Short mmCIF file of C-alpha atoms in Angstrom, two decimals:
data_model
loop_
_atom_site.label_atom_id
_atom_site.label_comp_id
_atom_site.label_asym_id
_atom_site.label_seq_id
_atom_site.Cartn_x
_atom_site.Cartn_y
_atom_site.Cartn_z
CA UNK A 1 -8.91 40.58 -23.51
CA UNK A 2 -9.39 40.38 -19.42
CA UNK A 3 -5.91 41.00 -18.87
CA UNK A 4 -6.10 44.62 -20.37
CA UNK A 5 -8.91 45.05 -17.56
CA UNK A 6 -6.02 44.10 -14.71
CA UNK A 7 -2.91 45.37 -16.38
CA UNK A 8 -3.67 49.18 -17.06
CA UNK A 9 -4.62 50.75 -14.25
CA UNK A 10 -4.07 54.60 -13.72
CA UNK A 11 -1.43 55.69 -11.21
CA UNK A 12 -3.63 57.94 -8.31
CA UNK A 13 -4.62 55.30 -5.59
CA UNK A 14 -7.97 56.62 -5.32
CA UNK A 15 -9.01 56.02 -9.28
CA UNK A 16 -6.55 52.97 -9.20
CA UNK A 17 -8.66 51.13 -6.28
CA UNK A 18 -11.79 52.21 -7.81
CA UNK A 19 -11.14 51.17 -11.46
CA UNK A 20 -9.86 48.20 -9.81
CA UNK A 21 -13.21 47.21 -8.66
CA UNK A 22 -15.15 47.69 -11.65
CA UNK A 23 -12.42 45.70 -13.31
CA UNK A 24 -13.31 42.99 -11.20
CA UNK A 25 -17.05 43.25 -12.02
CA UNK A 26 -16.05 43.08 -15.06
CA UNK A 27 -14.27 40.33 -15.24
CA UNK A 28 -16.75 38.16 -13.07
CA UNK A 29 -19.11 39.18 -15.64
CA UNK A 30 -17.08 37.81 -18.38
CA UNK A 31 -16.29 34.69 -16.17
CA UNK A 32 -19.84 33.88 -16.09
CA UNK A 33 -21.58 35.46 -19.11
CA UNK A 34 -19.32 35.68 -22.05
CA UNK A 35 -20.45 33.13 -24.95
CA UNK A 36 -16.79 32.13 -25.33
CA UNK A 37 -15.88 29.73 -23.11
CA UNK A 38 -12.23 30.44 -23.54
CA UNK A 39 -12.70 33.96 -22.78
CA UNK A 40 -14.67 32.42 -19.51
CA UNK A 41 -11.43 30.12 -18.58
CA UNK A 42 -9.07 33.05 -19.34
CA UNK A 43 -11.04 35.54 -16.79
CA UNK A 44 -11.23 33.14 -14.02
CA UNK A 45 -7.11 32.00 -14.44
CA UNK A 46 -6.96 36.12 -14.51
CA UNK A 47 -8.98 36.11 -10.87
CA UNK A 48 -7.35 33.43 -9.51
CA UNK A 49 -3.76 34.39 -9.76
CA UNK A 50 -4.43 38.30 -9.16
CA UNK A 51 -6.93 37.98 -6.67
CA UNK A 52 -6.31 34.68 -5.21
CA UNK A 53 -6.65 36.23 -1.29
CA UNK A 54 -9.91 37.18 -1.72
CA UNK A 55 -12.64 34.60 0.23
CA UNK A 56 -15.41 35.97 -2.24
CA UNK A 57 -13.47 35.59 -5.36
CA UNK A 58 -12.06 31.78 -3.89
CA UNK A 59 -15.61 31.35 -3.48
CA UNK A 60 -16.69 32.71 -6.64
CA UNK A 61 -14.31 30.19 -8.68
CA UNK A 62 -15.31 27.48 -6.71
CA UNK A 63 -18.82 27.61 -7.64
CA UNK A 64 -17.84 28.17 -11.69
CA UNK A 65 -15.69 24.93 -11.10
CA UNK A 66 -19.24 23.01 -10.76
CA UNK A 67 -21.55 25.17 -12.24
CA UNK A 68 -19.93 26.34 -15.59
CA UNK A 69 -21.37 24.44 -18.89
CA UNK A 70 -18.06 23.74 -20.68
CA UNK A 71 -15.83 21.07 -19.68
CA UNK A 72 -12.86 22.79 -20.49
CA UNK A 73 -13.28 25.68 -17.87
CA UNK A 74 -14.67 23.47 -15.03
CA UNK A 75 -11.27 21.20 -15.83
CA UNK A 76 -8.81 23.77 -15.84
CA UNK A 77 -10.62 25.81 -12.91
CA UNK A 78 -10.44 22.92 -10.84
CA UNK A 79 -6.62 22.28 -11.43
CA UNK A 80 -5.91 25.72 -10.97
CA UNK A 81 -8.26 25.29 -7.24
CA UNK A 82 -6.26 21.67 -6.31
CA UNK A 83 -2.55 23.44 -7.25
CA UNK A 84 -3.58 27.07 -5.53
CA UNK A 85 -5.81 26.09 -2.57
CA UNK A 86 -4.74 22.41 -1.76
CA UNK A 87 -4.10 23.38 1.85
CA UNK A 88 -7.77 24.23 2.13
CA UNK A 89 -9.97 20.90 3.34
CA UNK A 90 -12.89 22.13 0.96
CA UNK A 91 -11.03 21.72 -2.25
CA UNK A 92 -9.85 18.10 -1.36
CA UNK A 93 -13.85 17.48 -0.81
CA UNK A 94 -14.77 19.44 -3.94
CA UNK A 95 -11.79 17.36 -6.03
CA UNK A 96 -13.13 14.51 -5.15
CA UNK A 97 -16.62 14.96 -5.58
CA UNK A 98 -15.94 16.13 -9.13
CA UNK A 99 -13.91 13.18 -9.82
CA UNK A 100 -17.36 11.44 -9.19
CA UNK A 101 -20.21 13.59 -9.99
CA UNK A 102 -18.97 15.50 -13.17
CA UNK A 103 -20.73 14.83 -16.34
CA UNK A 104 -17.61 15.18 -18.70
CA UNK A 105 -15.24 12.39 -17.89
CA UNK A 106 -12.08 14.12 -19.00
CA UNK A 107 -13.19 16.27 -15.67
CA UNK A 108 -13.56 13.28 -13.98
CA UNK A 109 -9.47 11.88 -15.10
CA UNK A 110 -8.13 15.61 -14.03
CA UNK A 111 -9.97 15.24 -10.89
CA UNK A 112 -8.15 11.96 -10.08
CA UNK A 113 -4.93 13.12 -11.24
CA UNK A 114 -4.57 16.25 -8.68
CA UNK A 115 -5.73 13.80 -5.97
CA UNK A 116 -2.99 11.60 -6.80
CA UNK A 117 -0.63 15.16 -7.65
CA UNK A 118 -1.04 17.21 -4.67
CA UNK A 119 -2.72 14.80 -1.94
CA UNK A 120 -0.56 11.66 -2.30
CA UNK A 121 1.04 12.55 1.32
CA UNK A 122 -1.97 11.48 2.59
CA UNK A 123 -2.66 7.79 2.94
CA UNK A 124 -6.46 8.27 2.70
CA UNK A 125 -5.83 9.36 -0.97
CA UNK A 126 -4.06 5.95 -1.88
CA UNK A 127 -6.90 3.58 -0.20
CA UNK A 128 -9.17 6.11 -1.93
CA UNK A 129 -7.38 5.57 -5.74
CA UNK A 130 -7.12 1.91 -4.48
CA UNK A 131 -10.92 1.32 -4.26
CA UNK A 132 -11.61 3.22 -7.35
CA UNK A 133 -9.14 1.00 -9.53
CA UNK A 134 -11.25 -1.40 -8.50
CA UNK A 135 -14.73 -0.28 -8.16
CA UNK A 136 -15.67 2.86 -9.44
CA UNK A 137 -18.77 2.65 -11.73
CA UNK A 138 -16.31 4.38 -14.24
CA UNK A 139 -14.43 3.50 -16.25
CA UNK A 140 -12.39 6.67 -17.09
CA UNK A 141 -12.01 6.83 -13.23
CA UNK A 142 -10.82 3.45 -12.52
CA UNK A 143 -8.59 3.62 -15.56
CA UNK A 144 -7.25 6.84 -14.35
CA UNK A 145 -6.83 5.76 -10.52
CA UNK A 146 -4.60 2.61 -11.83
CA UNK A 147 -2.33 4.77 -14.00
CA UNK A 148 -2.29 7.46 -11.01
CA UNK A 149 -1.40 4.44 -8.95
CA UNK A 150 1.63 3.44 -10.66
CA UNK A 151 2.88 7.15 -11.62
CA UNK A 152 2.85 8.32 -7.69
CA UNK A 153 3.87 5.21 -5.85
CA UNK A 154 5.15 2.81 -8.71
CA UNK A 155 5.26 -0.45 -6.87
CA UNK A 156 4.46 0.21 -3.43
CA UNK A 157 0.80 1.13 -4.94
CA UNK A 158 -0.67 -2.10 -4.25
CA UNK A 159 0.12 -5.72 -4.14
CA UNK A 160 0.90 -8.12 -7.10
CA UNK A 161 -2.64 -9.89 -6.47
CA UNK A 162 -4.58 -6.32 -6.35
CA UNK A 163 -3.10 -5.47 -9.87
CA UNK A 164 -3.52 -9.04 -11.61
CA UNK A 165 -7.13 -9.32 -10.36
CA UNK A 166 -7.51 -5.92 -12.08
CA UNK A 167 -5.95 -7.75 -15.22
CA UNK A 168 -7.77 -10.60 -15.30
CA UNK A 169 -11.71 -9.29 -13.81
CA UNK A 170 -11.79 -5.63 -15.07
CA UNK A 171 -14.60 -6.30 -17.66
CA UNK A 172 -13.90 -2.93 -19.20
CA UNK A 173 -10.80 -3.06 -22.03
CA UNK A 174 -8.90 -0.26 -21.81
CA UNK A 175 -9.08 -0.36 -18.05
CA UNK A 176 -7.25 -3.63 -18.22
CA UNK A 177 -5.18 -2.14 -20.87
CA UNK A 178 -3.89 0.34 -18.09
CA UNK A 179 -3.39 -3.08 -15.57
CA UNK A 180 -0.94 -4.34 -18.17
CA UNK A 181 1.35 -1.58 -18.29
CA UNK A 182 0.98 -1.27 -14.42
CA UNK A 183 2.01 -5.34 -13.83
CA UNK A 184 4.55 -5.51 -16.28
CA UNK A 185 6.30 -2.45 -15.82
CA UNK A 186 7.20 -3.09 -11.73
CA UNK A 187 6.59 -6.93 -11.61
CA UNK A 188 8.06 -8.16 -14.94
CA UNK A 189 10.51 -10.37 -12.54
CA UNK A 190 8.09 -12.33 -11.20
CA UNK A 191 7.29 -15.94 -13.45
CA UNK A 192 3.76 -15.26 -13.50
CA UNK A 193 3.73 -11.83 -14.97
CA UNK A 194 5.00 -13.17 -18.05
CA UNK A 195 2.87 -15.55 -18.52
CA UNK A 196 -0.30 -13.48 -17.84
CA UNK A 197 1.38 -10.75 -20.82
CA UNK A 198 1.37 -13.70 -23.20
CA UNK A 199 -1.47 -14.93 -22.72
CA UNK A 200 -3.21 -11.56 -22.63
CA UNK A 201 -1.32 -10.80 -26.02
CA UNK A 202 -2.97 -14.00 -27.48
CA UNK A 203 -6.51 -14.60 -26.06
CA UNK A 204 -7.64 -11.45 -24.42
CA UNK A 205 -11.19 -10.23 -26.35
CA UNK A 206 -10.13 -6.61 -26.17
CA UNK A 207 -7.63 -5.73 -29.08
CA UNK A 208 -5.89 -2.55 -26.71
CA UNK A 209 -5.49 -4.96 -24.37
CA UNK A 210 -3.67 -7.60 -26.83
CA UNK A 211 -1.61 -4.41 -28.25
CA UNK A 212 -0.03 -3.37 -24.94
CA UNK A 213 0.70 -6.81 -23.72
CA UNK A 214 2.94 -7.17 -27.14
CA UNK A 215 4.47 -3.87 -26.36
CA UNK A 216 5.28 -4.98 -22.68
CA UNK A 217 6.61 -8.57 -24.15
CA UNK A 218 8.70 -6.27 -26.53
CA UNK A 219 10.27 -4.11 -23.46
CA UNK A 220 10.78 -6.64 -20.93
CA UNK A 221 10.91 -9.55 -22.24
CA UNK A 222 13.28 -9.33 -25.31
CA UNK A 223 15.53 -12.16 -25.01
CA UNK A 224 13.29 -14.76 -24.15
CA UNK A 225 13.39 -17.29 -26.92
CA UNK A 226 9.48 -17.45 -27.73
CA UNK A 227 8.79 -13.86 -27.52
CA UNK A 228 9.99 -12.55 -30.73
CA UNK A 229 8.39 -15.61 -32.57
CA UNK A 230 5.03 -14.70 -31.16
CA UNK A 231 4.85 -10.77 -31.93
CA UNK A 232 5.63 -12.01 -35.40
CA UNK A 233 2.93 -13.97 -35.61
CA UNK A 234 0.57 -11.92 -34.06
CA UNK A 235 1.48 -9.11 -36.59
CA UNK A 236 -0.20 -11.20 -39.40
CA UNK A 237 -2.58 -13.27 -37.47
CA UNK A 238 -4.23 -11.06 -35.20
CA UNK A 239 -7.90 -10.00 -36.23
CA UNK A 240 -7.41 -6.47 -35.16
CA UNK A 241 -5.17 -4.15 -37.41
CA UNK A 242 -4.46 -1.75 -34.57
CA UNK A 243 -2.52 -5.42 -32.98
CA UNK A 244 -0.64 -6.11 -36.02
CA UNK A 245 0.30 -2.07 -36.49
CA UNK A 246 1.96 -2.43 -32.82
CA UNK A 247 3.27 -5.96 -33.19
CA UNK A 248 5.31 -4.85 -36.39
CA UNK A 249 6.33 -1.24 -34.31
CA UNK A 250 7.73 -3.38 -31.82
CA UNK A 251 9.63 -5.81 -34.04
CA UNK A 252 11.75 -2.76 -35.99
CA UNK A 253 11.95 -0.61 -32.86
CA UNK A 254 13.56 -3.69 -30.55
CA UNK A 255 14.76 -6.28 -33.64
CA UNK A 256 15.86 -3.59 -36.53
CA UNK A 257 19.53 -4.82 -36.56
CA UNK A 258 17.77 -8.20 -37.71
CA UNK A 259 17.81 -8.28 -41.63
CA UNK A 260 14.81 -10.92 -41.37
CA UNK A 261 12.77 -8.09 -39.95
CA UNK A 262 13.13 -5.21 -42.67
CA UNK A 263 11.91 -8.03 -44.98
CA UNK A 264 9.34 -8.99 -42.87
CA UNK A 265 8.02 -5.26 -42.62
CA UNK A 266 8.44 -5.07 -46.12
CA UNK A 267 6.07 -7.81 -46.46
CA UNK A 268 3.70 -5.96 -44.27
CA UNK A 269 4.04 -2.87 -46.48
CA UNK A 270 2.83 -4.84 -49.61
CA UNK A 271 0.52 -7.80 -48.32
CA UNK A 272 -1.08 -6.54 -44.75
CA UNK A 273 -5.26 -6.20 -45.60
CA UNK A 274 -5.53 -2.68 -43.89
CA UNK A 275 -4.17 0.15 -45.09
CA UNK A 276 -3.58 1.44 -41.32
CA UNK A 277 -0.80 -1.31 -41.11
CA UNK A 278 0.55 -0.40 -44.24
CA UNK A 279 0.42 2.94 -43.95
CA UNK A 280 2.61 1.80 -40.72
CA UNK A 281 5.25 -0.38 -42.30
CA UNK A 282 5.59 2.59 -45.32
CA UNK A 283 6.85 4.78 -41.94
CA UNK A 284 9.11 2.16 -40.49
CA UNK A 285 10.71 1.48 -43.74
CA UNK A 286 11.77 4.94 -44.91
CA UNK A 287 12.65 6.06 -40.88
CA UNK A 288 14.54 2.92 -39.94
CA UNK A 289 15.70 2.25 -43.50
CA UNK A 290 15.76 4.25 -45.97
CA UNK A 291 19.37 3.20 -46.95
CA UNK A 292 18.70 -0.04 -47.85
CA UNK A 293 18.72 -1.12 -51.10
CA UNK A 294 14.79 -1.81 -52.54
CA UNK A 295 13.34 0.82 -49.79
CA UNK A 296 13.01 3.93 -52.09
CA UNK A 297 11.85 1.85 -55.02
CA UNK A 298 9.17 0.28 -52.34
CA UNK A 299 7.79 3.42 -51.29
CA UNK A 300 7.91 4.68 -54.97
CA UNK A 301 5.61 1.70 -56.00
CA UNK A 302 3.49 2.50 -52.90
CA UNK A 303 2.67 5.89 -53.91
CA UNK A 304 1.42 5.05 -56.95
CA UNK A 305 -0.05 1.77 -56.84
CA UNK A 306 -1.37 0.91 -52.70
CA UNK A 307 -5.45 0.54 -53.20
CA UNK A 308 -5.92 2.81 -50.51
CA UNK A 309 -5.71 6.90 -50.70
CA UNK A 310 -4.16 7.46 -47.12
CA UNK A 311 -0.83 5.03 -48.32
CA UNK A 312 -0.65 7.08 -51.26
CA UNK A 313 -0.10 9.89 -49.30
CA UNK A 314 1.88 8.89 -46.52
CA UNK A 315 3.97 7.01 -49.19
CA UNK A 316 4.30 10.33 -51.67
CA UNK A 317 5.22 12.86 -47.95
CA UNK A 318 7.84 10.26 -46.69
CA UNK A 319 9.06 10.47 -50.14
CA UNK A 320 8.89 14.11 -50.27
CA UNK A 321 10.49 14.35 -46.68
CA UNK A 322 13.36 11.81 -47.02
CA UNK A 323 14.29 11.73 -50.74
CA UNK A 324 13.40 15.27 -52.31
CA UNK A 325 16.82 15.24 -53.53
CA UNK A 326 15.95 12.46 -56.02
CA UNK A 327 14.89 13.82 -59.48
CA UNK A 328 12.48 10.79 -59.72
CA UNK A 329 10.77 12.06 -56.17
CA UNK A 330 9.75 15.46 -57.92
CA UNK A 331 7.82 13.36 -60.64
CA UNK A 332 6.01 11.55 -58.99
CA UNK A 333 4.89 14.19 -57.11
CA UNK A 334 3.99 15.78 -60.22
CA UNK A 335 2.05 12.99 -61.63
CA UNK A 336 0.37 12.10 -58.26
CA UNK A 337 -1.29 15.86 -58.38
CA UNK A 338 -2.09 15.58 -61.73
CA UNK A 339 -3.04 11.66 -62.21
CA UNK A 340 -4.43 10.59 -58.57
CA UNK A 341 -7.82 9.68 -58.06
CA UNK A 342 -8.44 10.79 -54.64
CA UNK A 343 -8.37 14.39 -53.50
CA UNK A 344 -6.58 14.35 -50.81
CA UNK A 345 -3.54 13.01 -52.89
CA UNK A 346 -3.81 15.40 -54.77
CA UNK A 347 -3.97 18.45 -52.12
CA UNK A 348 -0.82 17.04 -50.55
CA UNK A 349 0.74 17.05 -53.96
CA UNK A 350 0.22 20.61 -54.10
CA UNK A 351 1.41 21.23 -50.62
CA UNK A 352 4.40 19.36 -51.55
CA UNK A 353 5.45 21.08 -54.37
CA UNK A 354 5.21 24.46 -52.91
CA UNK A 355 6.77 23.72 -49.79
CA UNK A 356 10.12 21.93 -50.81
CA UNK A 357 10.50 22.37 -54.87
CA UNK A 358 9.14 26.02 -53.92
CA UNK A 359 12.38 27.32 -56.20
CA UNK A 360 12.04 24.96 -59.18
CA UNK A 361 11.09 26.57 -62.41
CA UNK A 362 8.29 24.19 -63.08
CA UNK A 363 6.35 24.26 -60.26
CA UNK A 364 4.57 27.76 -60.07
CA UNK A 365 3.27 27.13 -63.43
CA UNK A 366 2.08 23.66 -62.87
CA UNK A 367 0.24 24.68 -59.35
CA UNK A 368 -1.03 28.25 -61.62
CA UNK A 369 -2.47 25.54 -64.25
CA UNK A 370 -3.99 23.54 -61.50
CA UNK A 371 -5.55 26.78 -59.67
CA UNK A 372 -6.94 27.72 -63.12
CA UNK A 373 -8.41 24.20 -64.69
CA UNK A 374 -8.83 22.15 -62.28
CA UNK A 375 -12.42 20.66 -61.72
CA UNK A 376 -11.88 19.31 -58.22
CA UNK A 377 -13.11 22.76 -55.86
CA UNK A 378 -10.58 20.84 -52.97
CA UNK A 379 -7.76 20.47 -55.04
CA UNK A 380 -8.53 24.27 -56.72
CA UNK A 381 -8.70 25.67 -53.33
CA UNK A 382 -4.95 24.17 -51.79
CA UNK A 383 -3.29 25.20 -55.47
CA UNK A 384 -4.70 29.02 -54.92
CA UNK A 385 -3.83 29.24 -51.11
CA UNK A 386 0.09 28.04 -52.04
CA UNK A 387 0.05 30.51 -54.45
CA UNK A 388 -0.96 33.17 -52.39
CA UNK A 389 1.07 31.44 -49.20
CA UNK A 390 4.20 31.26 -51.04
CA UNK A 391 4.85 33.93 -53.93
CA UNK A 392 4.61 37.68 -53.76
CA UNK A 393 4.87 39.96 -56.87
CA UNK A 394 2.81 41.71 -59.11
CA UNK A 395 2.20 38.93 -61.27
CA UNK A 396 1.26 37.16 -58.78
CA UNK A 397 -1.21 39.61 -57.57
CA UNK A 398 -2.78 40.29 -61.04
CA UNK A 399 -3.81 36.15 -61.62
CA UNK A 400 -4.72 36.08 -57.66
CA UNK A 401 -7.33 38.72 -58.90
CA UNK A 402 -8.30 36.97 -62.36
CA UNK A 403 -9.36 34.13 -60.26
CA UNK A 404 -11.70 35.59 -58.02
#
């Protein structure tokens, strides 16, 4: 690795500074030729914090922050340039430029957020994040310069107007999305903000945007008599299943002490059309309440029965995670790896069994019979890894080999 290069130098002063320089070749070598771009990332971090005073090395990483071809290195370069070098006035023109002119947009959001981060002192940035919210061609950067907005300066960011125009004309979803969370969280007190949430939770075309204005009805809003009917009904109304998954989130994390609500997830668990909201409820019930009477049974039935594979499983690891104790747990973990249809069942049956009934005396000889008959290459594969992963011995080693 590079920091071998730096960190084992001899002790004469003569070899040391000359070893030292073609250690420094050697890593601007790496920095720009190695085919691993992590090895790149890791050589120019090395340069920068050992040989940070140096104008051709500053330059040097400057240039690899434009020029190199993975994201990853040109994002972490430039952070490393914006929290090292801020005081220089070329890095606040090269952060910003990059913010703008860099073809990977998760380049673009870093750029924004060390302009907001180490800039924010300087009321240029804040007009600058201002008119991006508003009109930057894109989207990750106006989404990015809203939520930068609110982190740094929270409500002195802009006015109530600027941030419900940016609810009500950004044509771009999750950009409003981001709008949402800004309005509600620092104007919730005003009569119009609540208003604009609700009807954003119940008309707005984008389904992020109708899932964060339930969540910000949930938070702020509790006790106001119509909200709680509303997420209800927008947890089996709503056309999107990502909106129902948060509308039902929202009613056990702010309503749990309600007993109409556990049923009402439980309804959710068994009757909701996707298997994402299911798979949802199944997590609520058995974190929220797995004492109550019907749960266990519920998930049980779920593990066995739901239409879709990724209940199953959820279902058969909540089960595995909350009730292992439970005699009936360990069978139906037992019939799920041998009786499932799907695959992936199946391999988390395995995984099951090995991790947390590692000790029982039936389940090394059920996962051996699976490694050794089973037709499935998948399910064949997981039962041979646990069984290499989790028991040592001679045996062990001697049917390790048969199968090979």
């Amino acid at each position: 690795m590079p920091e071998n290069i730096i960190s084992r130098l001899p002790g004469d002063s003569e070899e040391k500074e000359a070893i030292s320089f073609r250690s420094l070749e050697l890593l601007k070598d790496r920095a720009v030729k190695d085919k691993d771009y992590t090895v790149r990332r890791e050589a120019l971090l090395i340069l920068a914090k050992n040989c940070g005073d140096s104008e051709d090395i500053f330059e040097f990483i400057k240039e690899r922050a434009v020029r190199d071809s993975h994201y990853s290195v040109r994002k972490t370069v430039l952070q490393e340039l914006a929290r090292s070098w801020k005081e220089r006035p070329e890095i606040l023109h090269l952060v910003r430029e990059r913010a703008i002119e860099d073809i990977n947009y998760e380049v673009r959001r870093a750029a924004v957020k060390e302009l907001a981060e180490n800039w924010k002192h300087m009321p240029e940035i804040l007009e600058l994040l201002r008119d991006w919210a508003e009109n930057a061609k894109d989207r990750f950067v106006r989404s990015t310069a809203l939520q930068e907005l609110s982190r740094c300066w929270g409500k002195n960011c802009c006015s109530l107007d600027f941030i419900t125009r940016r609810v009500v004309e950004e044509k771009d979803g999750f950009v409003r999305a981001v709008a949402i969370q800004s309005v509600a969280k620092y104007w919730s007190k005003e009569p119009e903000v609540l208003q604009l949430v609700r009807d954003k939770a119940l008309s707005d075309e984008h389904y992020s945007v109708r899932s964060e204005a339930l969540q910000a009805l949930a938070e702020k809003w509790p006790c106001k008599g119509d909200i709680l009917p509303l997420i209800k009904e927008r947890a089996v109304k709503d056309d999107h299943y990502s909106v129902r998954g948060a509308a039902i989130q929202e009613l056990a994390n702010g309503w749990r002490n309600d007993p109409e609500i556990l049923e009402f997830i439980r309804d959710r668990c068994i009757h909701d059309e996707d298997n994402m909201v299911r798979g949802t409820a199944v997590t609520l019930l058995t974190s929220l309440w797995p004492e109550e009477p019907g749960t266990f049974e519920l998930i049980m039935e779920k593990a066995v029965s739901d239409e879709h594979y990724s209940v199953r499983k959820n279902s058969m690891e909540e089960l595995a995670k909350v009730w292992h104790e439970k005699p009936e747990t360990l069978g139906l973990v037992r019939d799920r790896l041998l009786n499932d249809e799907d695959n992936f069942v199946r391999i988390t049956a395995v995984q099951e069994l090995a991790k947390i009934w590692h000790a029982d005396p039936g389940t090394l000889p059920l996962v051996k019979e699976i490694a050794l008959k089973e037709k499935d290459e998948f399910v064949k594969d997981a039962a041979v890894r646990e069984i290499i992963d989790g028991w040592q011995g001679e045996a062990i080693t001697e049917f390790v080999k048969k199968l090979a």
